[in-house]
PDB file of C-alpha atoms in Angstrom:
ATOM      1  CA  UNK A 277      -0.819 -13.656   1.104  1.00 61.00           C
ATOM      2  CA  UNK A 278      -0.756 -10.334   2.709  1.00 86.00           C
ATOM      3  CA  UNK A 279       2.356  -9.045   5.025  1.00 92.00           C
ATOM      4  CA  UNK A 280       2.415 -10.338   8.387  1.00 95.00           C
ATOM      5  CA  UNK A 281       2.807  -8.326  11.693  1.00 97.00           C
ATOM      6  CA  UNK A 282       5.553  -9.010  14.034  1.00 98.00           C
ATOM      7  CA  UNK A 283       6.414  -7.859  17.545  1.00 98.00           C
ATOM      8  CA  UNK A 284       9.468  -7.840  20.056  1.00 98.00           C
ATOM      9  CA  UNK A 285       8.111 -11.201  21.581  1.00 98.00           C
ATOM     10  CA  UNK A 286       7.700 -13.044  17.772  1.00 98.00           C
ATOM     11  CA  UNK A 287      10.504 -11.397  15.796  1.00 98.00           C
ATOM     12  CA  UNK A 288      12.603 -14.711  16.093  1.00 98.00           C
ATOM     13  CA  UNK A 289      10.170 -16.961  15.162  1.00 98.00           C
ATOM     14  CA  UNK A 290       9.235 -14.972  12.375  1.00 98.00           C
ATOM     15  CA  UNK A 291      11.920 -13.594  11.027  1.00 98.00           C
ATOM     16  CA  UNK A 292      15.239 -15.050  12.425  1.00 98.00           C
ATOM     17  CA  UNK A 293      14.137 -18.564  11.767  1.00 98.00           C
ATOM     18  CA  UNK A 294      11.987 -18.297   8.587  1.00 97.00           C
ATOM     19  CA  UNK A 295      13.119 -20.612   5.916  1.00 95.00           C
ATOM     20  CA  UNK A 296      12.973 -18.296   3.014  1.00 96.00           C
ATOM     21  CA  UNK A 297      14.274 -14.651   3.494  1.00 97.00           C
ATOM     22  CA  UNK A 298      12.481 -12.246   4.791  1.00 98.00           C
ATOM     23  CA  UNK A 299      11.928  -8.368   4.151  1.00 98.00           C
ATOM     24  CA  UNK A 300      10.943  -6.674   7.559  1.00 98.00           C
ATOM     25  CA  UNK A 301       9.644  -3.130   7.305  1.00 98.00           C
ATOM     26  CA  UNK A 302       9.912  -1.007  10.334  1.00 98.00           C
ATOM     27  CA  UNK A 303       7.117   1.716  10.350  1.00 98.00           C
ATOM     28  CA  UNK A 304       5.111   3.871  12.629  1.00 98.00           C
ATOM     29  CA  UNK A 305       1.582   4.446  12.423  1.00 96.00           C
ATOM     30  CA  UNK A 306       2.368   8.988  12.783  1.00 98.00           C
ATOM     31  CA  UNK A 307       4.842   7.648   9.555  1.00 98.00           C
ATOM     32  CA  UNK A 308       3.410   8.952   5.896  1.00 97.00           C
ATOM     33  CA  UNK A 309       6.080   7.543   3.790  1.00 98.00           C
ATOM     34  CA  UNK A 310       5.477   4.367   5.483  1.00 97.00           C
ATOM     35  CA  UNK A 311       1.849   4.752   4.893  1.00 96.00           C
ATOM     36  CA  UNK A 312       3.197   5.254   1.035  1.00 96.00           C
ATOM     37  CA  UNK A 313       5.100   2.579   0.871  1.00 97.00           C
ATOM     38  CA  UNK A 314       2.640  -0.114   2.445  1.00 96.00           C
ATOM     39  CA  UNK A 315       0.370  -1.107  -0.812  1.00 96.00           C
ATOM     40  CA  UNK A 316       3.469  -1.616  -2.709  1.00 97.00           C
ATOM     41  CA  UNK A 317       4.746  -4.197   0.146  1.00 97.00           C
ATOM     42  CA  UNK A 318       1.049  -5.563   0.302  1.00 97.00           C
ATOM     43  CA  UNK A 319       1.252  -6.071  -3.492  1.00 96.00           C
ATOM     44  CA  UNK A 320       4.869  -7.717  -3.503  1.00 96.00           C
ATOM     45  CA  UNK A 321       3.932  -9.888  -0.666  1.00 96.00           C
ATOM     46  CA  UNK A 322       1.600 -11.487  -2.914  1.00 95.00           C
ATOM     47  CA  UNK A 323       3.382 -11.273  -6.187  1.00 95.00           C
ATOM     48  CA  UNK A 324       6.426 -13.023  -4.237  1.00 95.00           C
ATOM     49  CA  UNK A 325       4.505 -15.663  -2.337  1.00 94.00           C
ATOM     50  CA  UNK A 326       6.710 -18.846  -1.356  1.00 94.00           C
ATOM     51  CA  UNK A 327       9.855 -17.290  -2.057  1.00 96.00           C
ATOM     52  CA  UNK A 328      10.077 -13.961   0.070  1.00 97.00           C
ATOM     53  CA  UNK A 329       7.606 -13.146   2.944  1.00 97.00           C
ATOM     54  CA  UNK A 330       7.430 -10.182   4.182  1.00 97.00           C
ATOM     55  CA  UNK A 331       6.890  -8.699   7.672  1.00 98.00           C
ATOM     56  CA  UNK A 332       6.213  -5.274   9.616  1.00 98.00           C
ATOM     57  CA  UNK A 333       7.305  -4.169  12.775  1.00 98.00           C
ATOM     58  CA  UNK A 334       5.425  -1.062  14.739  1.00 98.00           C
ATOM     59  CA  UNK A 335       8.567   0.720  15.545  1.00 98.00           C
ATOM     60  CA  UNK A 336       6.762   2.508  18.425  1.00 98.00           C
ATOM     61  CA  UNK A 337       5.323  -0.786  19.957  1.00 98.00           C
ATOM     62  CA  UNK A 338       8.756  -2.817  19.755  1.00 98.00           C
ATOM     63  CA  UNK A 339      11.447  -1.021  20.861  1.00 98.00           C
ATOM     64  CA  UNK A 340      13.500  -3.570  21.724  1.00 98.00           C
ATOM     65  CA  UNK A 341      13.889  -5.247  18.093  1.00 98.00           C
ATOM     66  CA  UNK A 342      13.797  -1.374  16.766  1.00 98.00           C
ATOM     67  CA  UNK A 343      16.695  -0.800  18.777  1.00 98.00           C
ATOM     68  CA  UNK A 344      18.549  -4.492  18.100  1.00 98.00           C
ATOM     69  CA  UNK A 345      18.863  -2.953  14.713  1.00 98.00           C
ATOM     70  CA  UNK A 346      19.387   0.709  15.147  1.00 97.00           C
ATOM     71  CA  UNK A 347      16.612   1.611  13.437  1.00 97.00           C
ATOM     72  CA  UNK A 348      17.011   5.617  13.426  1.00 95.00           C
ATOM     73  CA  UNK A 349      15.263   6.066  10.311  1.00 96.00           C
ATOM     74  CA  UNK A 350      11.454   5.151   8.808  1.00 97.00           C
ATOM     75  CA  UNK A 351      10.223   3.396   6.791  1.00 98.00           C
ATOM     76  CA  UNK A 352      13.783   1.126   6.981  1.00 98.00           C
ATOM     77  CA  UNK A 353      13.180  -2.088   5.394  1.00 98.00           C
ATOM     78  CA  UNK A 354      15.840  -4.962   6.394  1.00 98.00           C
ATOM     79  CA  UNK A 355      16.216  -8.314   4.207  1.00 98.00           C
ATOM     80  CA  UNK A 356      16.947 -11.447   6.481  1.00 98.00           C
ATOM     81  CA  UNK A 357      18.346 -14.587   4.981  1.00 97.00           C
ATOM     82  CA  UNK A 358      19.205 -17.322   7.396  1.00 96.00           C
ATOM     83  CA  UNK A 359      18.925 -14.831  10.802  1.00 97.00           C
ATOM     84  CA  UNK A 360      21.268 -12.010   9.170  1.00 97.00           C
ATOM     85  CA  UNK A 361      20.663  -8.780   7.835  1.00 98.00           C
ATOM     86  CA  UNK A 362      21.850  -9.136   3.798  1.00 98.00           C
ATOM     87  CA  UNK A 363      20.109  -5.913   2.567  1.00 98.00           C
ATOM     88  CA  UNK A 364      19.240  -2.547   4.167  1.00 97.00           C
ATOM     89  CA  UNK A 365      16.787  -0.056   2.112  1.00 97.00           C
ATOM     90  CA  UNK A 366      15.720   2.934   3.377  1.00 97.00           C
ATOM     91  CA  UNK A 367      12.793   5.306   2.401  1.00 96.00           C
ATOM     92  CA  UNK A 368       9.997   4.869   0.741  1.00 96.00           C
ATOM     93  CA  UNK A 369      10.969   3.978  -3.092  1.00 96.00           C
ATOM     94  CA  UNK A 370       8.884   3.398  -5.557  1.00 96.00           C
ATOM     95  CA  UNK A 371       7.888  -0.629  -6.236  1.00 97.00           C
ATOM     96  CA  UNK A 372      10.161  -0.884  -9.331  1.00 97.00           C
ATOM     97  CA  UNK A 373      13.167   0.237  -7.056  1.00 97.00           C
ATOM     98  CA  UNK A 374      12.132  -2.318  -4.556  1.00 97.00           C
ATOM     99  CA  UNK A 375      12.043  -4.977  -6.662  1.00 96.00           C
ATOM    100  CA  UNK A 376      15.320  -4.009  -8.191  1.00 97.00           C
ATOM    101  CA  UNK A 377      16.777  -4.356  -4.688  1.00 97.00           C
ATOM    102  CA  UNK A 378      14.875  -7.383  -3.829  1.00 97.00           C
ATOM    103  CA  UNK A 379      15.589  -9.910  -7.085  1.00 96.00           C
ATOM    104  CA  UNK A 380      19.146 -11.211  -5.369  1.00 96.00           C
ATOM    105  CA  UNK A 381      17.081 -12.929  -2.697  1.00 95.00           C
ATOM    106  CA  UNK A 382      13.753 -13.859  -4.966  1.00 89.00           C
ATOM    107  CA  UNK A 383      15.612 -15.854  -7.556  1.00 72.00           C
TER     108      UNK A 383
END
């Protein structure tokens, strides 16, 4: 399973009601760290399959979720469980820090 884009109009569906959580990254195409960071995401949405899914959001394309959240800062990478925000990581870290900061919500 490969991440999943999202936009202003399917954020809710995708995101707010998903029944496992769900790691959003907000990126920009003009972003190299969040060109950096992307294969590790791509990787971890397969290695975490059925128990995290993970998302992106062009920050550029949906300002209205981008702004929602106060996103002032790329790549920003939000965990959702049950419609709430539970874990905020910014930058582009490298996978082991990732998964460090993702194993709460991946059992």
């Amino acid at each position: 399973m490969a991440t999943t884009p999202t936009t202003d109009a399917t954020f809710e569906q995708d995101v707010l009601q998903s029944d496992v959580p769900v790691l959003v990254d907000f990126w920009a195409t003009w972003c190299g760290p969040c060109r950096a960071v992307a294969p590790v995401l791509e990787e971890l949405s397969g290695q975490y399959e059925g128990k995290l899914k993970i998302v992106k959001l062009d920050t550029d394309a949906n300002p209205q979720t981008t702004g929602r959240y106060g996103i002032t800062s790329i790549p920003s990478m939000y965990v959702f469980q049950g419609g709430e925000v539970v874990k905020t990581i910014v930058g582009a870290l490298p996978k082991p820090k990732i998964v460090k900061e993702l194993e709460p919500f991946i059992g």
